Amino acid sequence: MSTLFTPLTLPSPRGGITLPNRIVIAPMCQYSAVNGEATDWHLMHWGNLLNGGASMFTIEATAVLPEGRITPKCLGLWDDRTEAKLADTLHRARKLAPQTAVCIQLAHAGRKASSAIPWQGGQLLSPDNGGWPTYGPSALPQLPNEAPPTAMGAYELTRVREAFVAAALRADKMGVDAVELHAAHGYLLHEFLSPLANQRTDTYGGSLENRMRYPLEVFAAVRAAYQGVLGIRVSASDWVEGGLTADEVTEFAQRLKALGCDFIHVSSGGLSPQQKIAIGLGYQVHFARQIRAATGMVTTAVGLITEAQQAEDILQAGDADLIALARAFLYQPRWGWQAAAALGGTVEANPAYWRCLPREAQAAFGKVSIGGR
Ligand SMILES: Cc1cc2nc3c(=O)[nH]c(=O)nc-3n(C[C@H](O)[C@H](O)[C@H](O)COP(=O)(O)O)c2cc1C
């Protein structure tokens, strides 16, 4: 019996949701929004991936404020207009694949906001070039030649915290199954955690206790308002000497658990251009193992997990509870079906696709069974 195809319940204060398998589609920015609003691209992309055999699909980093977008083309959820468009697009996509749970990643890009989309260079955009002023924990730019962000004062700290809460409530209203706060990849909440980006001298900087304070305040505020499944994505290491370490992030995870965190999604890096990542298959899994062992929280492993057997081995070793994949699903949107065929699992699919398994070819698909056939 494959562990990848056994159910898992994600807990939450108002009752958990049970996922039929352990495959999660990781959040992936599409840089296809207009003024923060979802577009036809999202409808196509979500509809495609919602039918891929994963038990949960994660909507890309969705900015809780306009200035929290990574790029001018990033998705947002900060007012009635962005909510209406997101809700409508999501409802239309989900009608086609009601079996797949939907998580939304809520984000603020901090000093990495106001950037060009990747295929136009990704550089920081000045306000007269389509960008906007950025803020972060300290007035430290990510790259030495960039304009520094403004160090956040009490007004911004409150504004951003309240925006995370408001966005979670809007997401709940539109019926998402889970919310993931983005505290990874060098964006705002990660910037507070890392001593490389946070050199504040107030109670939000310095010791780990102080650096954790703001992300924990944001998490606690969202937790108090939103009773559904709530998790977080972390970067378990900056991969830089003197940067955020796995031990520090493990302590952060323990504090999150005490605040009622339902799952933790363990990524790494993204904060500093000096990072030296030991890249390779499953290169972040050991971080997931450490955090899961220390907290017992539902833990998601991600990062160059590409094969069904590799995913299965990670689960069987007890290194994680869920496996998230990003690029593998872009390349092969039916990755979950192929994993089911390889491991003898079952996935659900829209009946319009059932004929992909002609009777005479079924043997070649192994024991995959879609839509109850
Ligand atoms: C096109 C693309 C967009 C991404 N956007 C996000 C995002 O919105 N939020 C996030 O936390 N990570 C994002 N990531 C990182 C992925 O979620 C994932 O952590 C990373 O690609 C490693 O997993 P993989 O090896 O399965 O691709 C993105 C990655 C890609 C390829």
CSV table of C-alpha atoms and ligand atoms in Angstrom, one decimal:
chain,number,residue,atom,x,y,z
A,1,MET,CA,0.0,0.0,0.0
A,2,SER,CA,1.5,3.3,-1.1
A,3,THR,CA,1.8,6.0,1.6
A,4,LEU,CA,1.6,8.7,-1.1
A,5,PHE,CA,-2.0,7.5,-1.8
A,6,THR,CA,-3.2,7.2,1.8
A,7,PRO,CA,-5.4,9.9,3.2
A,8,LEU,CA,-4.3,12.6,5.7
A,9,THR,CA,-6.4,14.9,7.8
A,10,LEU,CA,-5.2,18.5,8.1
A,11,PRO,CA,-6.5,19.7,11.5
A,12,SER,CA,-8.2,23.1,12.2
A,13,PRO,CA,-10.1,24.6,15.0
A,14,ARG,CA,-13.4,24.2,13.2
A,15,GLY,CA,-12.7,20.6,12.1
A,16,GLY,CA,-10.1,19.3,9.7
A,17,ILE,CA,-10.2,18.5,6.1
A,18,THR,CA,-9.2,15.0,4.9
A,19,LEU,CA,-7.0,14.9,1.8
A,20,PRO,CA,-7.3,11.6,-0.2
A,21,ASN,CA,-3.5,11.5,-0.9
A,22,ARG,CA,-0.3,13.3,0.1
A,23,ILE,CA,0.4,15.2,-3.2
A,24,VAL,CA,0.2,19.0,-3.0
A,25,ILE,CA,0.8,21.4,-5.8
A,26,ALA,CA,3.1,24.1,-4.5
A,27,PRO,CA,2.3,27.8,-5.0
A,28,MET,CA,3.6,29.2,-8.3
A,29,CYS,CA,3.4,32.8,-9.3
A,30,GLN,CA,2.0,33.2,-12.8
A,31,TYR,CA,2.7,36.9,-13.3
A,32,SER,CA,-0.6,37.1,-15.2
A,33,ALA,CA,-2.8,39.2,-13.0
A,34,VAL,CA,-4.0,42.7,-14.0
A,35,ASN,CA,-4.1,45.2,-11.2
A,36,GLY,CA,-4.0,42.2,-8.8
A,37,GLU,CA,-7.0,40.6,-10.5
A,38,ALA,CA,-7.1,37.0,-11.6
A,39,THR,CA,-7.4,36.5,-15.4
A,40,ASP,CA,-8.4,33.9,-18.0
A,41,TRP,CA,-4.8,32.5,-17.6
A,42,HIS,CA,-5.6,31.6,-14.0
A,43,LEU,CA,-8.8,29.9,-15.0
A,44,MET,CA,-6.9,27.8,-17.5
A,45,HIS,CA,-4.0,27.1,-15.2
A,46,TRP,CA,-6.0,26.3,-12.1
A,47,GLY,CA,-8.5,24.1,-14.1
A,48,ASN,CA,-5.6,22.2,-15.6
A,49,LEU,CA,-3.8,21.6,-12.3
A,50,LEU,CA,-6.9,20.9,-10.3
A,51,ASN,CA,-7.4,17.9,-12.5
A,52,GLY,CA,-3.9,16.5,-12.1
A,53,GLY,CA,-4.4,14.0,-9.2
A,54,ALA,CA,-3.0,16.1,-6.4
A,55,SER,CA,-5.2,16.3,-3.3
A,56,MET,CA,-4.5,20.0,-2.7
A,57,PHE,CA,-3.6,22.8,-5.1
A,58,THR,CA,-2.0,26.0,-3.7
A,59,ILE,CA,-2.8,29.3,-5.3
A,60,GLU,CA,0.3,31.4,-6.0
A,61,ALA,CA,1.6,34.0,-3.6
A,62,THR,CA,-1.3,36.4,-3.3
A,63,ALA,CA,-0.6,39.9,-2.1
A,64,VAL,CA,-2.5,41.2,0.9
A,65,LEU,CA,-1.7,44.8,-0.1
A,66,PRO,CA,-1.0,46.3,-3.5
A,67,GLU,CA,2.6,47.3,-2.4
A,68,GLY,CA,3.1,43.7,-1.2
A,69,ARG,CA,3.1,42.3,-4.7
A,70,ILE,CA,6.4,40.9,-6.0
A,71,THR,CA,5.6,42.4,-9.5
A,72,PRO,CA,3.0,44.6,-11.0
A,73,LYS,CA,1.5,41.3,-12.5
A,74,CYS,CA,1.1,39.5,-9.2
A,75,LEU,CA,-2.2,38.3,-7.8
A,76,GLY,CA,-3.8,40.2,-5.0
A,77,LEU,CA,-6.6,40.0,-2.4
A,78,TRP,CA,-6.8,43.3,-0.7
A,79,ASP,CA,-10.2,44.8,-1.6
A,80,ASP,CA,-13.7,43.9,-2.9
A,81,ARG,CA,-12.6,44.2,-6.5
A,82,THR,CA,-9.7,41.7,-6.2
A,83,GLU,CA,-11.8,39.4,-4.1
A,84,ALA,CA,-14.7,39.4,-6.6
A,85,LYS,CA,-12.4,38.4,-9.5
A,86,LEU,CA,-10.5,35.8,-7.5
A,87,ALA,CA,-13.7,34.3,-6.1
A,88,ASP,CA,-15.4,34.1,-9.6
A,89,THR,CA,-12.3,32.6,-11.2
A,90,LEU,CA,-11.9,30.1,-8.4
A,91,HIS,CA,-15.5,29.0,-8.4
A,92,ARG,CA,-15.4,28.5,-12.2
A,93,ALA,CA,-12.2,26.4,-12.0
A,94,ARG,CA,-13.4,24.4,-9.0
A,95,LYS,CA,-16.7,23.4,-10.7
A,96,LEU,CA,-14.5,21.4,-13.0
A,97,ALA,CA,-12.6,19.6,-10.3
A,98,PRO,CA,-14.5,19.6,-7.0
A,99,GLN,CA,-12.4,16.7,-5.6
A,100,THR,CA,-9.3,18.8,-5.2
A,101,ALA,CA,-8.8,21.0,-2.1
A,102,VAL,CA,-7.6,24.6,-2.6
A,103,CYS,CA,-5.1,26.4,-0.4
A,104,ILE,CA,-4.2,30.0,-1.0
A,105,GLN,CA,-0.8,31.4,-0.2
A,106,LEU,CA,-1.1,34.9,1.4
A,107,ALA,CA,2.0,37.0,1.0
A,108,HIS,CA,3.7,40.3,1.3
A,109,ALA,CA,6.9,40.7,-0.6
A,110,GLY,CA,8.6,43.3,1.6
A,111,ARG,CA,11.8,44.6,0.1
A,112,LYS,CA,11.5,42.2,-2.8
A,113,ALA,CA,8.3,43.9,-4.0
A,114,SER,CA,8.1,46.3,-6.9
A,115,SER,CA,10.2,44.0,-9.2
A,116,ALA,CA,10.0,43.3,-12.9
A,117,ILE,CA,8.4,40.0,-13.9
A,118,PRO,CA,11.1,37.3,-14.3
A,119,TRP,CA,11.1,37.1,-18.1
A,120,GLN,CA,11.6,40.9,-18.1
A,121,GLY,CA,14.7,40.7,-15.9
A,122,GLY,CA,13.2,40.6,-12.3
A,123,GLN,CA,15.1,43.8,-11.3
A,124,LEU,CA,13.7,46.3,-8.8
A,125,LEU,CA,11.5,48.8,-10.6
A,126,SER,CA,11.7,52.4,-9.6
A,127,PRO,CA,8.4,54.3,-9.1
A,128,ASP,CA,8.8,56.1,-12.4
A,129,ASN,CA,9.2,52.8,-14.2
A,130,GLY,CA,6.0,51.0,-13.0
A,131,GLY,CA,7.3,50.2,-9.5
A,132,TRP,CA,6.5,51.7,-6.1
A,133,PRO,CA,8.3,52.5,-2.8
A,134,THR,CA,9.0,49.3,-0.7
A,135,TYR,CA,9.3,48.7,3.0
A,136,GLY,CA,10.8,46.0,5.1
A,137,PRO,CA,12.1,45.4,8.6
A,138,SER,CA,15.3,47.5,8.0
A,139,ALA,CA,16.5,49.9,5.4
A,140,LEU,CA,18.7,47.3,3.8
A,141,PRO,CA,18.4,46.5,0.1
A,142,GLN,CA,18.5,42.9,-1.1
A,143,LEU,CA,21.2,43.8,-3.7
A,144,PRO,CA,23.8,46.4,-2.9
A,145,ASN,CA,22.9,48.5,-6.0
A,146,GLU,CA,19.2,48.7,-5.2
A,147,ALA,CA,17.3,51.5,-3.5
A,148,PRO,CA,16.8,50.5,0.1
A,149,PRO,CA,13.3,49.8,1.5
A,150,THR,CA,12.0,52.1,4.2
A,151,ALA,CA,12.2,50.5,7.7
A,152,MET,CA,8.7,49.8,8.9
A,153,GLY,CA,7.2,51.9,11.6
A,154,ALA,CA,4.2,51.2,13.9
A,155,TYR,CA,1.8,52.3,11.1
A,156,GLU,CA,3.1,49.8,8.6
A,157,LEU,CA,3.4,47.0,11.1
A,158,THR,CA,-0.3,47.3,12.0
A,159,ARG,CA,-1.4,47.9,8.4
A,160,VAL,CA,0.3,44.7,7.2
A,161,ARG,CA,-0.8,42.6,10.1
A,162,GLU,CA,-4.4,43.7,9.6
A,163,ALA,CA,-4.1,43.1,5.8
A,164,PHE,CA,-3.1,39.5,6.4
A,165,VAL,CA,-6.2,39.0,8.6
A,166,ALA,CA,-8.5,40.7,6.2
A,167,ALA,CA,-7.2,38.6,3.2
A,168,ALA,CA,-7.6,35.4,5.2
A,169,LEU,CA,-11.2,36.3,5.9
A,170,ARG,CA,-11.8,37.1,2.3
A,171,ALA,CA,-10.2,33.8,1.3
A,172,ASP,CA,-12.4,32.0,3.8
A,173,LYS,CA,-15.5,33.7,2.4
A,174,MET,CA,-14.7,32.4,-1.1
A,175,GLY,CA,-14.5,28.9,0.2
A,176,VAL,CA,-10.8,28.0,0.1
A,177,ASP,CA,-10.0,24.9,2.2
A,178,ALA,CA,-6.7,26.2,3.6
A,179,VAL,CA,-4.6,29.3,4.0
A,180,GLU,CA,-0.8,29.3,3.9
A,181,LEU,CA,1.1,32.4,5.1
A,182,HIS,CA,4.3,33.0,3.1
A,183,ALA,CA,7.2,33.4,5.5
A,184,ALA,CA,9.8,32.0,3.0
A,185,HIS,CA,12.0,33.0,0.1
A,186,GLY,CA,13.1,36.4,1.3
A,187,TYR,CA,9.7,38.1,1.5
A,188,LEU,CA,8.5,40.2,4.3
A,189,LEU,CA,7.9,37.7,7.1
A,190,HIS,CA,11.2,35.9,6.3
A,191,GLU,CA,13.0,39.3,6.3
A,192,PHE,CA,11.9,39.8,9.9
A,193,LEU,CA,13.2,36.4,10.8
A,194,SER,CA,16.6,36.7,9.2
A,195,PRO,CA,19.4,38.7,10.8
A,196,LEU,CA,20.7,39.5,7.4
A,197,ALA,CA,17.6,41.6,6.5
A,198,ASN,CA,16.5,42.6,10.0
A,199,GLN,CA,18.9,44.8,11.9
A,200,ARG,CA,16.3,46.6,14.0
A,201,THR,CA,17.2,47.9,17.4
A,202,ASP,CA,13.6,47.8,18.8
A,203,THR,CA,11.8,44.8,20.1
A,204,TYR,CA,11.4,43.4,16.6
A,205,GLY,CA,15.2,43.0,15.9
A,206,GLY,CA,18.3,41.4,17.4
A,207,SER,CA,17.7,38.2,19.3
A,208,LEU,CA,15.7,35.3,17.7
A,209,GLU,CA,12.9,36.1,20.2
A,210,ASN,CA,12.7,39.6,18.8
A,211,ARG,CA,13.1,38.6,15.1
A,212,MET,CA,10.3,36.1,15.5
A,213,ARG,CA,8.0,38.6,17.2
A,214,TYR,CA,6.4,40.1,14.1
A,215,PRO,CA,5.8,36.9,12.1
A,216,LEU,CA,4.3,35.4,15.3
A,217,GLU,CA,2.1,38.4,15.8
A,218,VAL,CA,0.9,38.2,12.2
A,219,PHE,CA,0.3,34.4,12.6
A,220,ALA,CA,-1.6,34.8,15.9
A,221,ALA,CA,-3.8,37.6,14.5
A,222,VAL,CA,-4.8,35.5,11.5
A,223,ARG,CA,-5.3,32.4,13.7
A,224,ALA,CA,-7.6,34.4,16.1
A,225,ALA,CA,-9.8,35.5,13.2
A,226,TYR,CA,-9.8,32.5,10.9
A,227,GLN,CA,-10.8,29.0,12.1
A,228,GLY,CA,-10.0,27.0,9.0
A,229,VAL,CA,-6.8,25.1,8.2
A,230,LEU,CA,-3.9,27.5,8.6
A,231,GLY,CA,-0.3,26.8,7.8
A,232,ILE,CA,2.8,28.6,7.0
A,233,ARG,CA,5.7,28.3,4.5
A,234,VAL,CA,9.2,28.8,5.8
A,235,SER,CA,12.7,29.1,4.5
A,236,ALA,CA,14.5,26.7,6.9
A,237,SER,CA,17.9,28.3,6.1
A,238,ASP,CA,19.3,31.3,4.4
A,239,TRP,CA,22.2,29.2,3.2
A,240,VAL,CA,24.5,32.0,4.2
A,241,GLU,CA,27.1,32.2,7.0
A,242,GLY,CA,25.5,34.4,9.7
A,243,GLY,CA,22.0,34.0,8.2
A,244,LEU,CA,18.9,32.3,9.5
A,245,THR,CA,19.5,28.7,10.5
A,246,ALA,CA,17.5,25.5,10.6
A,247,ASP,CA,17.7,25.4,14.4
A,248,GLU,CA,16.3,28.9,14.6
A,249,VAL,CA,13.5,28.0,12.2
A,250,THR,CA,12.8,24.9,14.2
A,251,GLU,CA,12.3,27.1,17.3
A,252,PHE,CA,10.0,29.3,15.3
A,253,ALA,CA,8.0,26.2,14.2
A,254,GLN,CA,7.6,25.2,17.8
A,255,ARG,CA,6.2,28.6,18.7
A,256,LEU,CA,3.9,28.4,15.7
A,257,LYS,CA,2.6,25.1,16.9
A,258,ALA,CA,1.8,26.5,20.3
A,259,LEU,CA,-0.2,29.2,18.5
A,260,GLY,CA,-2.3,26.7,16.6
A,261,CYS,CA,-0.5,26.2,13.3
A,262,ASP,CA,-2.0,23.3,11.4
A,263,PHE,CA,0.8,22.6,8.9
A,264,ILE,CA,4.3,23.8,8.0
A,265,HIS,CA,5.6,23.8,4.5
A,266,VAL,CA,9.4,23.7,4.5
A,267,SER,CA,11.4,25.4,1.8
A,268,SER,CA,14.6,27.3,2.0
A,269,GLY,CA,16.7,30.2,0.7
A,270,GLY,CA,15.6,33.3,-1.3
A,271,LEU,CA,16.8,36.0,1.1
A,272,SER,CA,20.3,36.7,0.0
A,273,PRO,CA,22.2,36.8,-3.2
A,274,GLN,CA,25.1,35.3,-1.2
A,275,GLN,CA,23.2,32.1,-0.7
A,276,LYS,CA,25.1,28.9,-1.5
A,277,ILE,CA,22.4,26.2,-1.8
A,278,ALA,CA,23.5,22.6,-1.9
A,279,ILE,CA,21.1,21.8,-4.7
A,280,GLY,CA,20.2,18.2,-5.6
A,281,LEU,CA,17.2,15.9,-5.6
A,282,GLY,CA,15.2,16.4,-2.4
A,283,TYR,CA,17.7,19.0,-1.2
A,284,GLN,CA,15.4,20.5,1.4
A,285,VAL,CA,13.9,17.2,2.8
A,286,HIS,CA,16.3,17.1,5.8
A,287,PHE,CA,14.9,20.5,6.9
A,288,ALA,CA,11.4,19.0,6.9
A,289,ARG,CA,12.6,16.0,8.8
A,290,GLN,CA,14.2,18.2,11.5
A,291,ILE,CA,11.1,20.4,11.9
A,292,ARG,CA,8.7,17.4,11.9
A,293,ALA,CA,10.7,15.6,14.5
A,294,ALA,CA,10.8,18.6,16.8
A,295,THR,CA,7.2,19.7,16.4
A,296,GLY,CA,5.1,16.8,15.3
A,297,MET,CA,3.2,19.2,13.1
A,298,VAL,CA,1.9,18.1,9.7
A,299,THR,CA,5.0,18.9,7.6
A,300,THR,CA,5.3,19.4,3.8
A,301,ALA,CA,8.5,18.6,2.0
A,302,VAL,CA,9.3,20.4,-1.3
A,303,GLY,CA,12.2,21.0,-3.6
A,304,LEU,CA,13.3,18.8,-6.5
A,305,ILE,CA,11.0,15.9,-5.7
A,306,THR,CA,10.3,14.7,-9.1
A,307,GLU,CA,9.5,11.0,-9.1
A,308,ALA,CA,6.7,9.0,-7.5
A,309,GLN,CA,9.0,6.6,-5.8
A,310,GLN,CA,11.1,9.4,-4.4
A,311,ALA,CA,8.0,11.0,-2.9
A,312,GLU,CA,7.0,7.6,-1.5
A,313,ASP,CA,10.4,7.0,0.1
A,314,ILE,CA,10.3,10.5,1.8
A,315,LEU,CA,7.0,9.7,3.4
A,316,GLN,CA,8.0,6.1,4.4
A,317,ALA,CA,11.1,7.4,6.0
A,318,GLY,CA,8.9,9.7,8.2
A,319,ASP,CA,10.6,12.8,6.9
A,320,ALA,CA,7.3,14.5,5.9
A,321,ASP,CA,3.5,14.1,5.8
A,322,LEU,CA,2.9,15.8,2.5
A,323,ILE,CA,4.9,16.2,-0.7
A,324,ALA,CA,4.6,19.4,-2.6
A,325,LEU,CA,5.7,19.7,-6.2
A,326,ALA,CA,6.0,22.8,-8.4
A,327,ARG,CA,7.9,22.5,-11.6
A,328,ALA,CA,7.1,18.8,-12.1
A,329,PHE,CA,3.4,19.7,-12.3
A,330,LEU,CA,4.0,22.6,-14.8
A,331,TYR,CA,5.9,20.1,-17.0
A,332,GLN,CA,3.4,17.3,-16.5
A,333,PRO,CA,0.1,18.5,-15.2
A,334,ARG,CA,-1.1,14.9,-14.8
A,335,TRP,CA,1.8,14.0,-12.5
A,336,GLY,CA,-0.6,12.7,-9.9
A,337,TRP,CA,-2.1,10.2,-12.4
A,338,GLN,CA,1.3,9.0,-13.3
A,339,ALA,CA,2.3,8.6,-9.7
A,340,ALA,CA,-0.9,6.6,-9.1
A,341,ALA,CA,0.0,4.3,-12.0
A,342,ALA,CA,3.5,3.8,-10.7
A,343,LEU,CA,2.5,3.2,-7.1
A,344,GLY,CA,-0.8,1.5,-7.5
A,345,GLY,CA,-2.9,4.4,-6.2
A,346,THR,CA,-6.2,5.9,-7.2
A,347,VAL,CA,-7.0,9.4,-8.3
A,348,GLU,CA,-10.2,11.1,-9.3
A,349,ALA,CA,-10.6,12.8,-12.6
A,350,ASN,CA,-13.3,14.6,-14.6
A,351,PRO,CA,-15.2,12.0,-16.6
A,352,ALA,CA,-14.4,13.9,-19.8
A,353,TYR,CA,-10.9,12.5,-19.4
A,354,TRP,CA,-11.7,8.9,-18.5
A,355,ARG,CA,-11.1,7.7,-22.0
A,356,CYS,CA,-7.4,8.4,-21.7
A,357,LEU,CA,-7.3,4.8,-20.4
A,358,PRO,CA,-8.4,2.7,-23.3
A,359,ARG,CA,-9.3,-0.8,-22.1
A,360,GLU,CA,-6.5,-2.5,-24.0
A,361,ALA,CA,-3.9,-0.1,-22.6
A,362,GLN,CA,-5.0,-0.2,-19.0
A,363,ALA,CA,-2.3,-2.7,-18.1
A,364,ALA,CA,0.4,-0.3,-19.1
A,365,PHE,CA,-1.1,2.3,-16.7
A,366,GLY,CA,-0.5,-0.1,-13.8
A,367,LYS,CA,-3.2,0.1,-11.2
A,368,VAL,CA,-4.2,3.6,-11.8
A,369,SER,CA,-7.9,4.0,-11.5
A,370,ILE,CA,-9.5,7.3,-12.3
A,371,GLY,CA,-13.0,8.4,-11.5
A,372,GLY,CA,-13.9,5.1,-10.0
A,373,ARG,CA,-13.5,3.1,-13.2
B,1,LIG,C1,7.0,29.4,-11.8
B,1,LIG,C2,7.3,29.4,-10.3
B,1,LIG,C3,6.6,30.2,-9.5
B,1,LIG,C4,6.8,30.1,-8.1
B,1,LIG,N1,6.0,30.9,-7.3
B,1,LIG,C5,6.1,30.7,-5.9
B,1,LIG,C6,5.1,31.3,-5.1
B,1,LIG,O1,4.2,32.0,-5.5
B,1,LIG,N2,5.3,31.1,-3.7
B,1,LIG,C7,6.2,30.3,-3.2
B,1,LIG,O2,6.3,30.1,-2.0
B,1,LIG,N3,7.1,29.6,-4.0
B,1,LIG,C8,7.0,29.8,-5.3
B,1,LIG,N4,7.8,29.1,-6.2
B,1,LIG,C9,8.7,28.0,-5.6
B,1,LIG,C10,7.9,26.7,-5.6
B,1,LIG,O3,6.7,26.7,-4.9
B,1,LIG,C11,8.9,25.5,-5.1
B,1,LIG,O4,9.1,25.7,-3.7
B,1,LIG,C12,10.2,25.4,-5.9
B,1,LIG,O5,9.9,25.5,-7.3
B,1,LIG,C13,10.8,24.1,-5.6
B,1,LIG,O6,10.0,23.0,-5.8
B,1,LIG,P1,10.1,22.1,-7.2
B,1,LIG,O7,11.5,21.6,-7.3
B,1,LIG,O8,9.0,21.0,-7.1
B,1,LIG,O9,9.8,23.0,-8.4
B,1,LIG,C14,7.7,29.2,-7.5
B,1,LIG,C15,8.4,28.3,-8.4
B,1,LIG,C16,8.2,28.4,-9.8
B,1,LIG,C17,8.9,27.4,-10.7
